[in-house]
Amino acid sequence: MEINCLEKFHELVPFIRAKLKDEEKFREIYYFAFGWAKEEGQKCLRFDIAIGMWQLLFAENRWPLVDQWCKFLQTHHNKSITKDTWYQLLLFIRTVDAQLSNYDPKDSWPYLIDEFVDYLNENNNIINQLNNLKLN
């Protein structure tokens, strides 16, 4: 499968999505996507490209927090994404449930993932407070 431009990647998306149902294939494609999408000679992935790749890779509702993740990055980070963050995000997604009930702040996640969890907790608290005000 030769992919040498974004248009070719888009043409192959249906085929790739079928492969993404297999967890091991998804991991392979996810890891491949980082190296493929980053600019030659760069160690990090451009921010806007990373957002686009996450939206493509997780388009089939594989991770219910992908939109919040992208919004968080757009408002709080807006910098290139390291390979470590890219790889660790997949581990985070596979380890921590969408309600974050099994998230342990003592685990060694990249700072960006820890900040994302804080962001979600703060926003949920704000939403809960607003909902309580509406009920009163």
C-alpha positions in Angstrom: 0.0 0.0 0.0 1.8 3.1 -1.2 0.6 6.4 0.3 2.6 9.4 -0.9 0.1 12.2 -0.5 -2.9 13.2 1.6 -5.3 12.6 -1.3 -4.2 9.0 -1.7 -4.6 8.6 2.1 -8.2 9.8 1.8 -8.9 7.4 -1.0 -7.7 4.5 1.1 -9.7 5.6 4.2 -12.5 3.0 3.7 -10.0 0.2 3.3 -8.0 1.4 6.3 -11.1 1.8 8.5 -12.0 -1.9 7.9 -8.5 -2.8 9.1 -8.8 -0.5 12.1 -11.4 -2.8 13.7 -8.5 -5.1 14.6 -6.7 -3.7 17.7 -3.2 -4.8 16.6 -3.7 -3.4 13.0 -5.0 -0.2 14.5 -1.9 0.2 16.7 0.3 -0.5 13.6 -1.5 2.1 11.5 -1.7 4.6 14.4 2.1 4.4 14.9 2.8 4.5 11.2 0.6 7.6 10.9 3.0 9.7 13.1 6.0 9.0 10.9 4.1 9.4 7.7 2.4 12.6 8.6 5.4 14.5 10.1 7.5 16.7 7.9 10.8 15.2 6.7 13.6 16.0 9.1 11.3 16.9 12.0 11.0 15.0 15.2 7.5 16.3 16.1 4.2 16.3 14.2 2.8 19.7 13.3 -0.1 20.6 15.5 -2.7 21.0 12.8 -1.7 17.8 11.1 -1.9 15.9 14.4 -5.4 17.2 15.0 -6.4 16.1 11.5 -4.9 12.7 11.9 -6.6 12.1 15.2 -9.9 13.1 13.7 -9.4 10.7 10.8 -8.1 7.8 12.9 -10.8 8.1 15.6 -13.6 8.9 13.2 -15.4 5.6 13.8 -16.1 6.5 17.5 -13.1 4.5 18.7 -12.5 7.1 21.4 -15.4 9.2 22.7 -13.1 11.9 24.0 -11.4 12.7 20.7 -13.3 16.0 20.1 -12.6 17.1 23.7 -8.9 16.2 23.2 -8.7 18.2 20.0 -10.5 21.2 21.6 -8.2 21.1 24.6 -5.1 21.1 22.4 -6.5 24.0 20.3 -7.1 26.1 23.4 -4.3 25.1 25.7 -1.4 23.7 23.7 -1.2 24.7 20.0 2.3 23.3 19.6 3.9 20.4 17.8 3.1 16.9 19.1 6.0 14.7 20.2 6.2 11.1 19.3 6.0 10.2 23.0 2.7 12.1 23.4 1.4 10.5 20.2 2.3 6.9 21.3 1.3 7.4 24.9 -2.1 8.8 23.9 -3.0 5.4 22.4 -1.9 3.6 25.6 -4.0 6.1 27.6 -7.0 5.5 25.4 -6.6 1.7 25.8 -6.0 1.9 29.6 -8.3 4.7 30.9 -12.0 4.6 30.4 -13.9 7.6 28.9 -15.3 8.5 32.4 -11.7 8.6 33.7 -12.8 6.4 36.6 -9.6 4.3 36.5 -7.3 7.3 35.8 -4.5 7.4 38.4 -2.6 10.7 38.6 0.4 8.8 40.0 0.8 7.0 36.7 3.5 8.5 34.5 1.6 10.0 31.6 3.0 12.8 29.5 2.2 16.2 31.0 -0.1 17.0 28.2 -2.3 14.0 29.0 -2.4 14.9 32.7 -3.4 18.4 31.8 -6.1 17.1 29.5 -7.6 15.1 32.5 -7.4 18.2 34.6 -9.2 20.1 31.9 -11.9 17.5 31.6 -12.4 17.5 35.4 -12.6 21.3 35.6 -15.0 21.5 32.7 -17.2 18.8 34.1 -17.3 20.6 37.5 -18.2 23.9 35.7 -21.0 22.1 33.7 -22.3 20.5 36.9 -22.3 23.8 38.7 -24.2 25.5 35.9 -26.7 22.6 35.8 -27.3 23.0 39.5 -27.9 26.7 39.1 -30.4 26.1 36.4 -32.3 23.6 38.7 -32.5 26.2 41.5 
